[in-house]
């Protein structure tokens, strides 16, 4: 099998993981796997799973490890992920990181590399506060840094954009706390394995993308 690229993007809410994952996936021709998008899709479809997780997501908490691990396991087995995947928003806890390592080993896949996108806290608030999302296809914009072509309307499907419930100020504070408590320890987890590189996430989207690809190729 050709060499695989299994990359995870780490960083606090608002660091740009989804945006960069989308661009890297397009550049490398491998899928972006976002557990947040998968969960939002389940909600839009009105599935039992979507109903179960809605309140937790809107409050800024984390859904259960078992549930997201099962979603990722199923997704990684699809043929389009044979040559690797860009994971964004997963893993978010140490048990999820351990499960991912075990899963890739079981599937005979290459271990993950991680990129941690670093952005100061004040910038994060500005980014999350200005984020607008498409309720139909999940596309994400920013009123200032990445505006849609027509104001408040999705470029892809023309649907009116909304502020995600978890991008409201109360939920943002909770997501930041959740990140510090449950997800920031992943940096140490991947550092111990020598598998993480840090990248400055401040600046134009394209400059950050170049920094990420140069870091990975170095
Ligand atoms: P995101 O789009 O990555 O910010 O995810 C939105 C919300 O989905 C999070 O605030 C969590 O409630 C839930 N979620 C997404 N990914 C995970 C994960 N790996 N573990 C637990 N909850 C998750």
XYZ file of N, CA and C and ligand atoms in Angstrom:
677
model
N 0.836 -1.199 0.000
C 0.000 0.000 0.000
C 0.882 1.265 0.000
N 0.455 2.300 -0.750
C 1.222 3.554 -0.772
C 1.272 4.124 0.640
N 2.266 4.990 0.867
C 2.378 5.557 2.203
C 1.111 6.351 2.532
N 0.663 6.157 3.759
C -0.573 6.822 4.162
C -0.307 8.138 4.859
N -1.307 8.983 4.811
C -1.215 10.233 5.573
C -2.369 10.244 6.545
N -2.084 9.977 7.804
C -3.115 10.107 8.823
C -2.725 11.275 9.703
N -3.457 12.363 9.523
C -3.081 13.602 10.203
C -4.201 14.041 11.119
N -3.837 14.476 12.338
C -4.857 15.091 13.163
C -4.487 16.552 13.403
N -5.493 17.389 13.440
C -5.278 18.803 13.712
C -5.761 19.078 15.120
N -4.859 19.576 15.945
C -5.183 19.903 17.331
C -5.227 21.414 17.476
N -5.967 21.869 18.467
C -5.999 23.308 18.719
C -7.324 23.656 19.342
N -7.379 24.788 20.051
C -8.603 25.193 20.739
C -9.720 25.528 19.751
N -10.978 25.599 20.232
C -12.072 25.998 19.351
C -11.746 27.357 18.725
N -11.892 27.464 17.414
C -11.605 28.721 16.730
C -10.200 28.789 16.154
N -9.385 27.762 16.353
C -7.997 27.804 15.854
C -7.942 27.666 14.333
N -9.022 27.169 13.730
C -9.035 27.021 12.271
C -8.848 25.576 11.826
N -9.112 24.630 12.709
C -8.891 23.216 12.368
C -9.759 22.794 11.171
N -11.041 23.148 11.240
C -11.960 22.717 10.180
C -11.575 23.322 8.838
N -11.280 24.626 8.862
C -10.925 25.322 7.628
C -9.667 24.729 7.013
N -8.661 24.512 7.834
C -7.395 23.981 7.307
C -7.549 22.519 6.899
N -8.336 21.759 7.665
C -8.526 20.339 7.334
C -9.173 20.214 5.955
N -10.132 21.096 5.698
C -10.834 21.076 4.411
C -9.850 21.337 3.260
N -8.961 22.307 3.461
C -8.002 22.642 2.398
C -6.954 21.551 2.207
N -6.461 20.996 3.317
C -5.454 19.924 3.214
C -6.045 18.698 2.533
N -7.304 18.395 2.886
C -7.955 17.218 2.315
C -8.068 17.391 0.795
N -8.446 18.606 0.359
C -8.579 18.851 -1.080
C -7.203 18.749 -1.748
N -6.184 19.284 -1.108
C -4.850 19.286 -1.691
C -4.295 17.866 -1.828
N -4.544 17.038 -0.837
C -3.957 15.689 -0.827
C -4.890 14.608 -1.371
N -6.125 14.983 -1.657
C -7.059 13.996 -2.213
C -7.447 12.899 -1.237
N -7.509 13.242 0.049
C -7.987 12.286 1.056
C -9.109 12.966 1.847
N -9.971 12.180 2.501
C -11.120 12.829 3.145
C -10.786 13.583 4.433
N -11.601 14.600 4.686
C -11.588 15.290 5.980
C -12.618 14.566 6.832
N -12.218 14.144 8.006
C -13.175 13.478 8.892
C -13.360 14.360 10.118
N -14.527 14.980 10.187
C -14.818 15.882 11.294
C -15.949 15.282 12.113
N -15.659 14.925 13.356
C -16.717 14.339 14.189
C -17.810 15.380 14.451
N -17.426 16.655 14.569
C -18.430 17.710 14.768
C -19.403 17.738 13.588
N -18.866 17.678 12.352
C -19.735 17.679 11.162
C -20.619 16.434 11.143
N -20.039 15.288 11.532
C -20.834 14.050 11.501
C -21.990 14.135 12.504
N -21.711 14.710 13.658
C -22.754 14.834 14.682
C -23.825 15.845 14.245
N -23.360 16.948 13.637
C -24.344 17.947 13.156
C -25.209 17.346 12.044
N -24.591 16.525 11.197
C -25.338 15.858 10.119
C -26.419 14.941 10.717
N -26.048 14.218 11.788
C -27.017 13.322 12.437
C -28.194 14.137 12.996
N -27.889 15.349 13.462
C -28.968 16.198 13.989
C -29.868 16.682 12.866
N -29.247 17.127 11.772
C -30.057 17.617 10.645
C -30.972 16.525 10.115
N -30.441 15.285 10.119
C -31.222 14.160 9.600
C -32.282 13.717 10.616
N -32.210 14.253 11.839
C -33.208 13.923 12.856
C -33.082 12.494 13.365
N -31.882 11.902 13.284
C -31.721 10.517 13.758
C -31.767 10.475 15.285
N -31.945 9.249 15.810
C -31.973 9.059 17.266
C -30.671 9.588 17.872
N -29.551 9.258 17.202
C -28.239 9.718 17.665
C -28.201 11.249 17.727
N -28.701 11.894 16.656
C -28.716 13.348 16.605
C -29.501 13.938 17.769
N -30.644 13.324 18.074
C -31.475 13.834 19.179
C -30.744 13.677 20.512
N -30.061 12.534 20.655
C -29.357 12.252 21.923
C -28.265 13.288 22.220
N -27.542 13.714 21.160
C -26.360 14.545 21.404
C -26.638 16.047 21.353
N -27.833 16.439 20.892
C -28.094 17.855 20.640
C -27.817 18.748 21.843
N -28.347 18.375 23.005
C -28.228 19.260 24.164
C -26.779 19.389 24.600
N -26.048 18.288 24.576
C -24.633 18.323 24.993
C -23.843 19.232 24.057
N -24.086 19.077 22.756
C -23.347 19.900 21.789
C -23.649 21.382 21.983
N -24.920 21.730 22.136
C -25.282 23.142 22.243
C -24.714 23.784 23.501
N -24.486 22.961 24.541
C -23.979 23.541 25.785
C -22.463 23.719 25.745
N -21.797 23.094 24.762
C -20.334 23.209 24.682
C -19.611 22.071 25.370
N -20.349 21.012 25.790
C -19.705 19.840 26.401
C -19.305 18.825 25.341
N -18.787 17.684 25.796
C -18.356 16.636 24.870
C -19.330 15.474 24.900
N -19.599 14.888 23.746
C -20.412 13.673 23.712
C -19.507 12.498 24.097
N -20.107 11.319 24.296
C -19.320 10.242 24.915
C -18.222 9.716 23.987
N -17.122 9.293 24.615
C -15.995 8.736 23.862
C -16.454 7.566 22.999
N -17.228 6.648 23.586
C -17.630 5.433 22.856
C -18.349 5.784 21.559
N -19.198 6.794 21.667
C -19.991 7.163 20.500
C -19.114 7.716 19.368
N -18.236 8.660 19.679
C -17.430 9.245 18.587
C -16.395 8.237 18.071
N -15.903 7.368 18.945
C -14.934 6.356 18.502
C -15.610 5.422 17.485
N -16.863 5.045 17.783
C -17.590 4.166 16.849
C -17.811 4.868 15.507
N -18.127 6.169 15.549
C -18.341 6.912 14.297
C -17.063 6.935 13.463
N -15.931 7.186 14.129
C -14.657 7.302 13.408
C -14.229 5.935 12.878
N -14.452 4.899 13.662
C -14.062 3.553 13.218
C -14.800 3.202 11.921
N -16.092 3.467 11.925
C -16.887 3.148 10.729
C -16.411 3.988 9.540
N -16.114 5.270 9.804
C -15.748 6.177 8.706
C -14.382 5.827 8.104
N -13.437 5.425 8.953
C -12.082 5.116 8.459
C -12.066 3.849 7.602
N -13.111 3.027 7.760
C -13.135 1.783 6.995
C -13.659 1.969 5.580
N -14.208 3.163 5.285
C -14.721 3.360 3.918
C -13.551 3.484 2.950
N -13.796 3.119 1.693
C -12.682 3.013 0.741
C -11.976 4.351 0.498
N -12.703 5.461 0.588
C -12.036 6.742 0.284
C -10.972 7.100 1.321
N -10.947 6.385 2.472
C -9.936 6.685 3.509
C -8.764 5.695 3.467
N -8.702 4.901 2.378
C -7.620 3.901 2.262
C -6.245 4.538 2.343
N -6.103 5.736 1.736
C -4.773 6.357 1.707
C -4.575 7.369 2.815
N -5.513 7.389 3.747
C -5.353 8.263 4.890
C -6.516 9.212 5.046
N -6.413 10.074 6.051
C -7.498 11.012 6.339
C -6.955 12.160 7.174
N -7.654 13.290 7.080
C -7.366 14.423 7.959
C -8.472 14.442 9.001
N -8.095 14.228 10.247
C -9.101 14.200 11.313
C -9.159 15.567 11.985
N -10.371 16.077 12.106
C -10.475 17.384 12.770
C -11.557 17.322 13.836
N -11.187 17.721 15.050
C -12.129 17.616 16.172
C -12.136 16.236 16.802
N -11.260 15.370 16.355
C -11.084 14.033 16.933
C -9.608 13.668 16.802
N -8.951 13.127 17.818
C -9.463 12.875 19.153
C -9.550 14.156 19.985
N -10.397 14.107 21.008
C -10.579 15.264 21.888
C -10.306 14.897 23.336
N -10.036 13.626 23.598
C -9.702 13.186 24.964
C -8.598 12.128 24.832
N -7.915 11.863 25.951
C -6.860 10.829 25.918
C -7.448 9.458 25.546
N -8.588 9.023 26.136
C -9.133 7.731 25.710
C -9.425 7.671 24.200
N -9.859 8.793 23.612
C -10.100 8.788 22.158
C -8.778 8.625 21.399
N -7.706 9.275 21.890
C -6.396 9.171 21.216
C -5.883 7.735 21.305
N -6.065 7.120 22.466
C -5.613 5.726 22.624
C -6.415 4.807 21.711
N -7.721 5.069 21.626
C -8.570 4.228 20.765
C -8.165 4.389 19.299
N -7.820 5.611 18.905
C -7.421 5.842 17.506
C -6.123 5.098 17.196
N -5.154 5.177 18.097
C -3.892 4.439 17.880
C -4.169 2.950 17.707
N -5.014 2.411 18.602
C -5.312 0.974 18.561
C -6.037 0.612 17.266
N -6.945 1.485 16.859
C -7.729 1.232 15.652
C -6.833 1.207 14.408
N -5.944 2.197 14.289
C -5.065 2.252 13.116
C -4.137 1.038 13.096
N -3.647 0.651 14.278
C -2.760 -0.523 14.346
C -3.536 -1.767 13.907
N -4.757 -1.892 14.407
C -5.590 -3.065 14.063
C -5.860 -3.124 12.553
N -6.009 -1.942 11.930
C -6.306 -1.898 10.504
C -5.036 -1.969 9.652
N -3.866 -2.043 10.324
C -2.604 -2.099 9.582
C -2.258 -0.767 8.926
N -2.766 0.337 9.479
C -2.520 1.670 8.907
C -1.336 2.346 9.594
N -0.800 3.372 8.932
C 0.296 4.136 9.539
C -0.205 4.906 10.763
N 0.696 5.114 11.760
C 0.270 5.898 12.931
C 0.029 7.371 12.558
N -0.671 8.082 13.438
C -0.990 9.480 13.130
C 0.193 10.405 13.372
N 0.175 11.508 12.633
C 1.005 12.665 12.962
C 0.018 13.761 13.360
N 0.487 14.646 14.247
C -0.415 15.706 14.719
C 0.197 17.071 14.441
N -0.650 18.016 14.082
C -0.232 19.413 13.987
C -1.077 20.193 14.983
N -0.410 20.937 15.866
C -1.134 21.764 16.837
C -1.136 23.196 16.321
N -2.331 23.730 16.074
C -2.447 25.104 15.564
C -2.584 26.034 16.766
N -1.627 26.969 16.884
C -1.603 27.850 18.065
C -2.135 29.247 17.723
N -3.107 29.697 18.528
C -3.710 31.022 18.327
C -3.979 31.628 19.707
N -3.614 32.916 19.933
C -3.885 33.530 21.241
C -5.382 33.593 21.557
N -5.721 33.536 22.856
C -7.118 33.447 23.299
C -8.004 34.593 22.782
N -7.469 35.824 22.759
C -8.290 36.953 22.297
C -8.691 36.787 20.832
N -7.763 36.296 20.016
C -8.071 36.075 18.598
C -9.145 35.008 18.440
N -9.100 34.022 19.347
C -10.069 32.923 19.251
C -11.486 33.444 19.443
N -11.648 34.336 20.409
C -12.980 34.892 20.684
C -13.502 35.659 19.478
N -12.614 36.428 18.852
C -13.013 37.216 17.685
C -13.437 36.284 16.545
N -12.666 35.212 16.376
C -12.975 34.287 15.286
C -14.295 33.573 15.507
N -14.515 33.079 16.747
C -15.739 32.309 17.001
C -16.965 33.211 16.959
N -16.816 34.429 17.480
C -17.939 35.371 17.497
C -18.378 35.742 16.086
N -17.442 35.749 15.131
C -17.776 36.162 13.755
C -18.062 34.993 12.836
N -18.091 33.784 13.385
C -18.297 32.617 12.518
C -19.772 32.498 12.132
N -20.027 32.181 10.888
C -21.391 31.901 10.412
C -21.341 30.566 9.670
N -22.384 29.746 9.862
C -22.356 28.406 9.289
C -23.600 28.153 8.475
N -23.447 27.260 7.512
C -24.605 26.889 6.698
C -25.340 25.749 7.395
N -26.636 25.944 7.730
C -27.358 24.881 8.435
C -27.618 23.674 7.527
N -27.454 23.854 6.193
C -27.772 22.748 5.282
C -26.543 21.880 5.024
N -25.414 22.487 4.627
C -24.263 21.632 4.281
C -23.077 21.791 5.237
N -23.224 22.624 6.263
C -22.179 22.709 7.284
C -21.009 23.615 6.914
N -21.012 24.232 5.720
C -19.890 25.095 5.324
C -19.741 26.239 6.335
N -18.487 26.637 6.568
C -18.220 27.611 7.621
C -17.569 28.874 7.038
N -18.001 30.035 7.509
C -17.497 31.325 7.018
C -17.153 32.206 8.207
N -16.509 33.336 7.925
C -16.307 34.350 8.959
C -16.664 35.700 8.360
N -17.441 36.500 9.111
C -17.947 37.742 8.535
C -16.813 38.646 8.040
N -15.641 38.546 8.667
C -14.532 39.419 8.273
C -13.424 38.659 7.537
N -13.008 37.510 8.090
C -11.806 36.849 7.563
C -12.065 35.901 6.400
N -13.307 35.425 6.280
C -13.597 34.456 5.219
C -15.074 34.600 4.832
N -15.452 35.821 4.328
C -16.879 36.076 4.097
C -17.404 35.304 2.888
N -18.717 34.984 2.905
C -19.300 34.360 1.720
C -19.351 35.394 0.590
N -19.517 34.912 -0.662
C -19.544 35.857 -1.802
C -20.735 36.806 -1.701
N -21.927 36.299 -1.343
C -23.060 37.208 -1.079
C -23.314 37.182 0.414
N -23.612 38.366 0.942
C -23.713 38.498 2.394
C -24.723 37.508 2.999
N -24.268 36.801 4.052
C -25.152 35.920 4.845
C -25.762 34.746 4.082
N -25.165 34.375 2.949
C -25.711 33.264 2.159
C -24.587 32.292 1.802
N -24.872 30.982 1.912
C -23.851 29.972 1.630
C -23.439 29.993 0.156
N -22.115 30.013 -0.115
C -21.602 30.009 -1.490
C -22.020 28.735 -2.221
N -22.066 27.632 -1.473
C -22.266 26.334 -2.109
C -23.740 26.109 -2.455
N -24.653 26.378 -1.485
C -26.048 25.972 -1.729
C -27.049 27.123 -1.612
N -26.578 28.343 -1.291
C -27.492 29.484 -1.277
C -28.383 29.604 -0.044
N -28.179 28.709 0.951
C -29.007 28.762 2.169
C -28.564 29.930 3.062
N -29.508 30.525 3.809
C -29.157 31.625 4.721
C -28.257 31.100 5.849
N -27.169 31.815 6.121
C -26.218 31.369 7.146
C -26.743 31.677 8.545
N -26.288 30.894 9.526
C -26.715 31.090 10.921
C -25.484 31.077 11.832
N -25.682 31.542 13.078
C -24.662 31.368 14.106
C -24.938 30.028 14.779
N -23.956 29.137 14.806
C -24.158 27.831 15.454
C -24.515 28.045 16.922
N -25.433 27.244 17.497
C -25.790 27.436 18.907
C -24.549 27.427 19.807
N -23.552 26.595 19.468
C -22.365 26.544 20.333
C -21.364 27.645 20.016
N -21.682 28.559 19.097
C -20.852 29.743 18.894
C -21.419 30.948 19.651
N -22.477 30.730 20.463
C -22.970 31.828 21.304
C -22.037 31.953 22.489
N -21.969 33.172 23.028
C -20.928 33.492 24.024
C -20.868 32.518 25.219
N -22.034 32.121 25.773
C -22.002 31.242 26.961
C -21.383 29.901 26.590
N -21.748 29.390 25.402
C -21.231 28.080 24.995
C -19.744 28.171 24.652
N -19.309 29.317 24.109
C -17.889 29.458 23.752
C -17.027 29.311 25.004
N -17.455 29.978 26.093
C -16.668 29.907 27.337
C -16.581 28.463 27.812
N -17.695 27.745 27.735
C -17.686 26.343 28.178
C -16.801 25.494 27.268
N -16.850 25.750 25.954
C -16.003 24.960 25.037
C -14.528 25.199 25.336
N -14.193 26.455 25.687
C -12.782 26.724 25.996
C -12.359 25.978 27.257
N -13.244 25.960 28.262
C -12.915 25.224 29.493
C -12.787 23.725 29.204
N -13.729 23.210 28.416
C -13.690 21.784 28.057
C -12.372 21.470 27.340
N -11.971 22.378 26.446
C -10.723 22.169 25.704
C -9.533 22.095 26.671
N -9.459 23.075 27.583
C -8.309 23.112 28.513
C -8.258 21.839 29.348
N -9.417 21.394 29.819
C -9.450 20.255 30.736
C -9.224 18.922 30.016
N -9.962 18.699 28.899
C -9.979 17.357 28.288
C -9.066 17.207 27.079
N -8.894 18.290 26.327
C -8.224 18.135 25.029
C -6.771 18.620 25.046
N -6.474 19.709 25.782
C -5.092 20.211 25.796
C -4.090 19.122 26.223
N -4.454 18.196 27.138
C -3.486 17.149 27.503
C -3.038 16.263 26.328
N -3.754 16.322 25.219
C -3.339 15.513 24.060
C -1.998 15.963 23.506
N -1.677 17.249 23.718
C -0.373 17.747 23.231
C 0.750 16.936 23.853
N 0.668 16.758 25.176
C 1.684 15.973 25.883
C 1.694 14.527 25.405
N 0.510 13.999 25.138
C 0.385 12.606 24.672
C 1.159 12.416 23.365
N 0.968 13.346 22.417
C 1.649 13.196 21.120
C 3.106 13.649 21.190
N 3.404 14.591 22.108
C 4.805 15.014 22.264
C 5.659 13.837 22.712
N 5.126 13.050 23.651
C 5.880 11.889 24.157
C 6.223 10.916 23.039
N 5.367 10.865 22.031
C 5.615 9.962 20.904
C 6.447 10.645 19.816
N 6.770 11.921 20.018
C 7.504 12.684 18.993
C 6.662 12.858 17.732
N 5.335 12.900 17.901
C 4.457 12.878 16.716
C 3.743 14.199 16.482
N 4.114 15.267 17.212
C 3.378 16.528 17.029
C 4.314 17.680 16.653
N 3.825 18.536 15.760
C 4.539 19.760 15.383
C 3.604 20.934 15.664
N 4.203 22.051 16.165
C 3.372 23.227 16.457
C 3.466 24.220 15.304
N 2.338 24.842 14.989
C 2.311 25.800 13.886
C 1.569 27.055 14.363
N 2.137 28.230 14.002
C 1.489 29.494 14.338
C 0.230 29.644 13.476
N -0.929 29.773 14.124
C -2.192 29.818 13.386
C -2.704 31.218 13.142
N -1.871 32.242 13.400
C -2.320 33.624 13.190
C -1.964 34.055 11.771
N -2.889 34.728 11.099
C -2.598 35.250 9.754
C -3.594 34.743 8.742
N -3.303 35.037 7.472
C -4.197 34.638 6.375
C -4.344 33.120 6.329
N -5.510 32.664 5.917
C -5.765 31.218 5.808
C -4.694 30.517 4.983
N -4.347 31.128 3.823
C -3.392 30.476 2.927
C -1.997 30.427 3.538
N -1.626 31.463 4.324
C -0.285 31.453 4.939
C -0.213 30.355 5.984
N -1.305 30.180 6.737
C -1.309 29.133 7.772
C -1.228 27.760 7.094
N -1.954 27.616 5.992
C -1.928 26.345 5.249
C -0.503 26.041 4.780
N 0.184 27.059 4.250
C 1.570 26.850 3.794
C 2.470 26.449 4.957
N 2.255 27.119 6.119
C 3.073 26.764 7.291
C 2.861 25.299 7.654
N 1.614 24.860 7.629
C 1.320 23.466 7.999
C 1.994 22.506 7.019
N 1.845 22.761 5.738
C 2.409 21.797 4.769
C 3.934 21.822 4.831
N 4.530 23.013 5.006
C 6.010 23.061 5.095
C 6.497 22.317 6.327
N 5.785 22.489 7.442
C 6.180 21.807 8.678
C 6.122 20.299 8.488
N 5.084 19.829 7.807
C 4.930 18.380 7.641
C 5.956 17.826 6.669
N 6.364 18.663 5.699
C 7.319 18.163 4.702
C 8.757 18.263 5.190
N 8.977 19.085 6.245
C 10.355 19.329 6.715
C 10.974 18.031 7.253
P -16.679 20.892 16.495
O -17.405 21.155 15.224
O -15.454 20.044 16.306
O -16.391 22.143 17.279
O -17.664 20.008 17.403
C -18.923 20.506 17.842
C -19.397 19.737 19.075
O -19.565 18.341 18.751
C -18.421 19.719 20.238
O -18.511 20.889 21.035
C -18.875 18.462 20.980
O -20.073 18.669 21.688
C -19.172 17.521 19.836
N -17.945 16.772 19.417
C -17.296 16.868 18.230
N -16.238 16.049 18.186
C -16.194 15.419 19.391
C -15.317 14.474 19.982
N -14.245 13.997 19.317
N -15.582 14.042 21.242
C -16.652 14.487 21.915
N -17.512 15.406 21.440
C -17.301 15.876 20.178
